[in-house]
Amino acid sequence: MSAKNNDRFINPYNFVPFGQRSADADHAPSGHGSYGGSDLISGTISCVLRVETPLLVLDQDAAIDGEPIRVQKGPDRKPLILPSSVRGMLRGAYEAVTSSRLPVPVPGPFSIREGTDRAREKFPAVVLPDSDKILKVWVAKFGDVPALVKVSKAQVRDDMLGKLLFAFLKPGARNGTPWRVIEWSLNPAQGAAPEPPEGGVLARGFLLSNPNDFPGKRSHIFVPYAVGSGARAQLPLDPQLFAIDESFKAKWCELERRMKETHPGIDFSLKPGRTMLVTLSGQGGDAGIADVSLAQIGRRSTALEPIDLLPSSMTPATTIEEFSPADRVFGLVGLEEGSPLTYRASARVGMIRPVNTSIASDPIRLAPLEAPKPQQYGFYVRAGHPNGRGASGKGTTENPWATGGRNGDELRGRKTYLHHPGFKGPVDSESEAQSSKVRARCVKPDSEFHFDLRVDALDEADLMPLLALLALPTGHFHRLGHGKPLGYGSVRLEIDWSRTVLQSGEELRQEYRNGPRAEGAGQYEAKVAEWLERHAGQSESWKAWMLSAKGF
């Protein structure tokens, strides 16, 4: 997102800091159907959703190659917004402004790209068959023969993995093109090296491979540790052997633990034929293995996990007494089957009804959006020390995720996307390749939807933030659907007070005794405006979220 004067860049998202909840904010919910309490409020909130910027609710399952992605439609052939989408939008906002706990655990360790300096220190290694030794191979170019040779999947069989192999290498047809393996010799005669074909170079080595079925990384690289220019000559590339001692086993166990958290079901055990990358310490007879990582070239698992930088007050509840406001209002789904913490929501979104909607006739072009990159420490973490250089890691060659961070650093907060004031549609740049963009259809601005929000036995402390999010001041918007970083999906919520009914337990008892009341929930309208003005000015979380909802 560019500023109006086009002379600076503004991130399309912001962070709502993790605020402090009051001492009595965490407690068990009242329970569903607890209408006897005079201070518990139940009823139906009638809501209006108006589209401010083009809304992308896409039917990706029905996408056809080469055709614009269509708007998701219901049986009436009108735009369809799922109640779960609106519920997720409301919950995210409610969690942020009330500083509630996260509903699910923060993801564990992830892999990060190595810096150039670190990558140069890593050497391919393999556990030798029937041995307690690790073969370490210096990665260095030997004359005109490359140290690493990529191998196509079609050339590799399972019985080749983890074994020492003879391979015949041949350079590409032109200078600078990659070398390739033209033939394998798995079982050469005892004490003899096979004759290379014409133009080929003999090499002995092993395949550097990721674990079987490692997602998206089933690649192989041949690592020669001896190369010969003739049939018999063997020119060593300085292989070294290191024992698998207790120190190394401890390093591998920690690596195995971290990888199983992110990739369950994959075998990461230490066994003959296991390939890896190692970093050395010391020289000569004092040399040893200082660090080990899987054979993902250029990547390693982080030493620091996001949960290490998360305040304890933000971690998911472990008992029902620890439920934060969002857990009580929007419920909680236990991570394990039969978890006692599974709790049904006390605020439930009904069907989203299209009232006055239209779909743009011409598709729009969307610039490609990549997945979030939590590896970027400086974006997601803020420095906790006043005299530091910030959390970006400037001045160092190490990613703090890899080194364990710095004292006092903490996560910035919950990510929220900024509203783009004045945005009505895309502006294609002539310098951008149109073929790289995705075409999609959108719901036009000023389209209107209605829905009901049913609340069940909420106390006023939990209800008021929810009402405030449904009745924001003019010029403040929620974000819904796809393309939020590009400005799409700003929607405004309003409460139709004339159709809203909210009653306390005492009022419900009086209704059963004396018949239904004629008035609705008009008494809350002025109360919500007053409550929002007071809390939005005092709470840092409210102020940060309102800034994103307004945009700039």
PDB file of C-alpha atoms in Angstrom, residues 351-504:
ATOM      1  CA  MET A 351     -27.492 -17.397   7.647  1.00  0.00           C
ATOM      2  CA  ILE A 352     -26.154 -14.396   5.699  1.00  0.00           C
ATOM      3  CA  ARG A 353     -29.050 -13.145   3.568  1.00  0.00           C
ATOM      4  CA  PRO A 354     -28.309 -11.153   0.367  1.00  0.00           C
ATOM      5  CA  VAL A 355     -30.677  -8.176   0.204  1.00  0.00           C
ATOM      6  CA  ASN A 356     -29.350  -5.816  -2.445  1.00  0.00           C
ATOM      7  CA  THR A 357     -26.308  -7.315  -4.155  1.00  0.00           C
ATOM      8  CA  SER A 358     -24.632  -7.203  -7.543  1.00  0.00           C
ATOM      9  CA  ILE A 359     -21.597  -8.863  -9.113  1.00  0.00           C
ATOM     10  CA  ALA A 360     -19.157  -6.912 -11.264  1.00  0.00           C
ATOM     11  CA  SER A 361     -19.513  -7.824 -14.938  1.00  0.00           C
ATOM     12  CA  ASP A 362     -15.804  -7.450 -15.693  1.00  0.00           C
ATOM     13  CA  PRO A 363     -13.267  -9.596 -13.828  1.00  0.00           C
ATOM     14  CA  ILE A 364     -10.492  -7.909 -11.904  1.00  0.00           C
ATOM     15  CA  ARG A 365      -6.811  -8.814 -11.984  1.00  0.00           C
ATOM     16  CA  LEU A 366      -5.186  -9.688  -8.678  1.00  0.00           C
ATOM     17  CA  ALA A 367      -1.468  -9.398  -8.121  1.00  0.00           C
ATOM     18  CA  PRO A 368      -0.024 -12.691  -6.833  1.00  0.00           C
ATOM     19  CA  LEU A 369       0.039 -12.900  -3.035  1.00  0.00           C
ATOM     20  CA  GLU A 370       2.488 -15.134  -1.216  1.00  0.00           C
ATOM     21  CA  ALA A 371       1.939 -16.912   2.083  1.00  0.00           C
ATOM     22  CA  PRO A 372       2.950 -15.126   5.305  1.00  0.00           C
ATOM     23  CA  LYS A 373       6.628 -15.463   6.133  1.00  0.00           C
ATOM     24  CA  PRO A 374       7.010 -15.873   9.900  1.00  0.00           C
ATOM     25  CA  GLN A 375      10.736 -16.429   9.308  1.00  0.00           C
ATOM     26  CA  GLN A 376      11.069 -12.641   8.965  1.00  0.00           C
ATOM     27  CA  TYR A 377      11.926 -11.982  12.588  1.00  0.00           C
ATOM     28  CA  GLY A 378      11.916  -8.198  12.309  1.00  0.00           C
ATOM     29  CA  PHE A 379       8.314  -8.037  11.053  1.00  0.00           C
ATOM     30  CA  TYR A 380       6.767 -10.258  13.706  1.00  0.00           C
ATOM     31  CA  VAL A 381       8.948  -9.506  16.735  1.00  0.00           C
ATOM     32  CA  ARG A 382       9.662  -6.250  18.499  1.00  0.00           C
ATOM     33  CA  ALA A 383      12.725  -5.509  20.595  1.00  0.00           C
ATOM     34  CA  GLY A 384      12.222  -5.600  24.323  1.00  0.00           C
ATOM     35  CA  HIS A 385      15.387  -3.712  25.238  1.00  0.00           C
ATOM     36  CA  PRO A 386      15.439   0.114  25.035  1.00  0.00           C
ATOM     37  CA  ASN A 387      19.018   0.489  23.794  1.00  0.00           C
ATOM     38  CA  GLY A 388      18.944  -2.278  21.203  1.00  0.00           C
ATOM     39  CA  ARG A 389      18.852  -1.934  17.422  1.00  0.00           C
ATOM     40  CA  GLY A 390      15.366  -3.340  17.183  1.00  0.00           C
ATOM     41  CA  ALA A 391      14.284  -6.864  16.449  1.00  0.00           C
ATOM     42  CA  SER A 392      15.289  -6.879  12.807  1.00  0.00           C
ATOM     43  CA  GLY A 393      18.666  -8.377  13.504  1.00  0.00           C
ATOM     44  CA  LYS A 394      20.482  -5.625  11.583  1.00  0.00           C
ATOM     45  CA  GLY A 395      24.210  -5.658  12.008  1.00  0.00           C
ATOM     46  CA  THR A 396      24.304  -9.466  12.300  1.00  0.00           C
ATOM     47  CA  THR A 397      24.462 -12.265   9.765  1.00  0.00           C
ATOM     48  CA  GLU A 398      22.275 -14.584  11.875  1.00  0.00           C
ATOM     49  CA  ASN A 399      18.503 -14.829  11.906  1.00  0.00           C
ATOM     50  CA  PRO A 400      17.467 -14.470  15.575  1.00  0.00           C
ATOM     51  CA  TRP A 401      15.021 -17.347  15.136  1.00  0.00           C
ATOM     52  CA  ALA A 402      18.097 -19.530  14.616  1.00  0.00           C
ATOM     53  CA  THR A 403      20.214 -18.156  17.462  1.00  0.00           C
ATOM     54  CA  GLY A 404      17.497 -18.082  20.114  1.00  0.00           C
ATOM     55  CA  GLY A 405      16.540 -14.403  19.909  1.00  0.00           C
ATOM     56  CA  ARG A 406      17.520 -11.679  22.343  1.00  0.00           C
ATOM     57  CA  ASN A 407      16.510 -11.029  25.915  1.00  0.00           C
ATOM     58  CA  GLY A 408      13.228  -9.157  26.168  1.00  0.00           C
ATOM     59  CA  ASP A 409      12.078  -9.625  22.562  1.00  0.00           C
ATOM     60  CA  GLU A 410       8.382 -10.438  22.181  1.00  0.00           C
ATOM     61  CA  LEU A 411       5.823 -10.974  19.435  1.00  0.00           C
ATOM     62  CA  ARG A 412       4.317  -7.729  18.183  1.00  0.00           C
ATOM     63  CA  GLY A 413       0.750  -8.950  18.567  1.00  0.00           C
ATOM     64  CA  ARG A 414      -2.118 -10.062  16.357  1.00  0.00           C
ATOM     65  CA  LYS A 415      -1.901  -9.259  12.674  1.00  0.00           C
ATOM     66  CA  THR A 416      -4.706  -7.127  11.274  1.00  0.00           C
ATOM     67  CA  TYR A 417      -5.124  -5.733   7.762  1.00  0.00           C
ATOM     68  CA  LEU A 418      -5.570  -2.018   7.170  1.00  0.00           C
ATOM     69  CA  HIS A 419      -8.612  -0.521   5.508  1.00  0.00           C
ATOM     70  CA  HIS A 420      -7.694   1.288   2.268  1.00  0.00           C
ATOM     71  CA  PRO A 421      -9.722   4.529   2.256  1.00  0.00           C
ATOM     72  CA  GLY A 422     -10.991   5.491  -1.181  1.00  0.00           C
ATOM     73  CA  PHE A 423     -10.149   2.141  -2.778  1.00  0.00           C
ATOM     74  CA  LYS A 424     -12.813   1.165  -5.319  1.00  0.00           C
ATOM     75  CA  GLY A 425     -10.984  -1.267  -7.556  1.00  0.00           C
ATOM     76  CA  PRO A 426      -7.626  -2.329  -9.001  1.00  0.00           C
ATOM     77  CA  VAL A 427      -5.248  -0.136 -10.935  1.00  0.00           C
ATOM     78  CA  ASP A 428      -3.143  -2.185 -13.365  1.00  0.00           C
ATOM     79  CA  SER A 429       0.418  -1.071 -13.916  1.00  0.00           C
ATOM     80  CA  GLU A 430       1.672  -1.276 -17.490  1.00  0.00           C
ATOM     81  CA  SER A 431       5.009  -2.489 -16.162  1.00  0.00           C
ATOM     82  CA  GLU A 432       3.457  -5.578 -14.571  1.00  0.00           C
ATOM     83  CA  ALA A 433       3.075  -8.749 -16.550  1.00  0.00           C
ATOM     84  CA  GLN A 434      -0.641  -9.357 -16.909  1.00  0.00           C
ATOM     85  CA  SER A 435      -0.065 -13.074 -17.313  1.00  0.00           C
ATOM     86  CA  SER A 436       1.199 -13.269 -13.722  1.00  0.00           C
ATOM     87  CA  LYS A 437      -2.092 -12.041 -12.308  1.00  0.00           C
ATOM     88  CA  VAL A 438      -5.172 -13.997 -11.297  1.00  0.00           C
ATOM     89  CA  ARG A 439      -8.520 -12.957 -12.725  1.00  0.00           C
ATOM     90  CA  ALA A 440     -11.553 -13.070 -10.446  1.00  0.00           C
ATOM     91  CA  ARG A 441     -15.047 -11.670 -10.151  1.00  0.00           C
ATOM     92  CA  CYS A 442     -16.127  -9.664  -7.142  1.00  0.00           C
ATOM     93  CA  VAL A 443     -19.208  -8.439  -5.264  1.00  0.00           C
ATOM     94  CA  LYS A 444     -19.599  -4.745  -6.041  1.00  0.00           C
ATOM     95  CA  PRO A 445     -19.393  -2.009  -3.379  1.00  0.00           C
ATOM     96  CA  ASP A 446     -22.678  -0.906  -1.758  1.00  0.00           C
ATOM     97  CA  SER A 447     -24.023  -4.465  -1.845  1.00  0.00           C
ATOM     98  CA  GLU A 448     -25.972  -5.282   1.308  1.00  0.00           C
ATOM     99  CA  PHE A 449     -26.460  -8.433   3.377  1.00  0.00           C
ATOM    100  CA  HIS A 450     -28.452  -9.083   6.568  1.00  0.00           C
ATOM    101  CA  PHE A 451     -27.903 -11.659   9.309  1.00  0.00           C
ATOM    102  CA  ASP A 452     -28.925 -12.358  12.903  1.00  0.00           C
ATOM    103  CA  LEU A 453     -26.490 -12.907  15.751  1.00  0.00           C
ATOM    104  CA  ARG A 454     -27.925 -14.975  18.584  1.00  0.00           C
ATOM    105  CA  VAL A 455     -26.387 -14.431  22.032  1.00  0.00           C
ATOM    106  CA  ASP A 456     -27.025 -16.780  24.922  1.00  0.00           C
ATOM    107  CA  ALA A 457     -26.545 -15.907  28.613  1.00  0.00           C
ATOM    108  CA  LEU A 458     -23.705 -13.373  28.323  1.00  0.00           C
ATOM    109  CA  ASP A 459     -22.820 -10.962  31.073  1.00  0.00           C
ATOM    110  CA  GLU A 460     -22.602  -7.298  30.139  1.00  0.00           C
ATOM    111  CA  ALA A 461     -18.784  -7.242  30.368  1.00  0.00           C
ATOM    112  CA  ASP A 462     -18.581  -9.801  27.522  1.00  0.00           C
ATOM    113  CA  LEU A 463     -21.543  -8.444  25.540  1.00  0.00           C
ATOM    114  CA  MET A 464     -20.537  -4.779  25.292  1.00  0.00           C
ATOM    115  CA  PRO A 465     -17.319  -5.300  23.253  1.00  0.00           C
ATOM    116  CA  LEU A 466     -19.329  -7.453  20.826  1.00  0.00           C
ATOM    117  CA  LEU A 467     -22.015  -4.792  20.425  1.00  0.00           C
ATOM    118  CA  ALA A 468     -19.315  -2.132  19.967  1.00  0.00           C
ATOM    119  CA  LEU A 469     -17.728  -4.119  17.098  1.00  0.00           C
ATOM    120  CA  LEU A 470     -21.149  -4.322  15.441  1.00  0.00           C
ATOM    121  CA  ALA A 471     -21.740  -0.570  15.778  1.00  0.00           C
ATOM    122  CA  LEU A 472     -18.395   1.078  14.983  1.00  0.00           C
ATOM    123  CA  PRO A 473     -18.205   4.835  14.330  1.00  0.00           C
ATOM    124  CA  THR A 474     -18.581   6.034  10.750  1.00  0.00           C
ATOM    125  CA  GLY A 475     -15.495   5.400   8.634  1.00  0.00           C
ATOM    126  CA  HIS A 476     -14.386   2.196  10.412  1.00  0.00           C
ATOM    127  CA  PHE A 477     -14.553  -1.190   8.688  1.00  0.00           C
ATOM    128  CA  HIS A 478     -13.999  -4.898   9.204  1.00  0.00           C
ATOM    129  CA  ARG A 479     -12.095  -7.004   6.637  1.00  0.00           C
ATOM    130  CA  LEU A 480     -13.645 -10.061   4.975  1.00  0.00           C
ATOM    131  CA  GLY A 481     -12.825 -12.456   2.148  1.00  0.00           C
ATOM    132  CA  HIS A 482      -9.765 -12.714  -0.108  1.00  0.00           C
ATOM    133  CA  GLY A 483      -7.329 -10.015  -1.194  1.00  0.00           C
ATOM    134  CA  LYS A 484      -7.289  -8.047   2.063  1.00  0.00           C
ATOM    135  CA  PRO A 485      -3.642  -6.915   1.648  1.00  0.00           C
ATOM    136  CA  LEU A 486      -4.617  -5.367  -1.708  1.00  0.00           C
ATOM    137  CA  GLY A 487      -7.539  -3.380  -0.298  1.00  0.00           C
ATOM    138  CA  TYR A 488     -10.403  -5.763  -1.020  1.00  0.00           C
ATOM    139  CA  GLY A 489     -13.024  -6.884   1.465  1.00  0.00           C
ATOM    140  CA  SER A 490     -13.693  -3.826   3.633  1.00  0.00           C
ATOM    141  CA  VAL A 491     -17.203  -4.204   5.035  1.00  0.00           C
ATOM    142  CA  ARG A 492     -19.202  -2.123   7.473  1.00  0.00           C
ATOM    143  CA  LEU A 493     -21.420  -3.641  10.151  1.00  0.00           C
ATOM    144  CA  GLU A 494     -24.412  -1.907  11.681  1.00  0.00           C
ATOM    145  CA  ILE A 495     -27.091  -2.957  14.164  1.00  0.00           C
ATOM    146  CA  ASP A 496     -30.750  -2.633  13.241  1.00  0.00           C
ATOM    147  CA  TRP A 497     -31.896  -1.708  16.723  1.00  0.00           C
ATOM    148  CA  SER A 498     -35.577  -1.806  15.764  1.00  0.00           C
ATOM    149  CA  ARG A 499     -35.307  -5.549  15.103  1.00  0.00           C
ATOM    150  CA  THR A 500     -32.911  -6.363  17.938  1.00  0.00           C
ATOM    151  CA  VAL A 501     -34.129  -7.961  21.156  1.00  0.00           C
ATOM    152  CA  LEU A 502     -31.846  -8.274  24.193  1.00  0.00           C
ATOM    153  CA  GLN A 503     -33.224  -9.324  27.575  1.00  0.00           C
ATOM    154  CA  SER A 504     -31.789 -10.025  30.978  1.00  0.00           C
TER     155      SER A 504
END
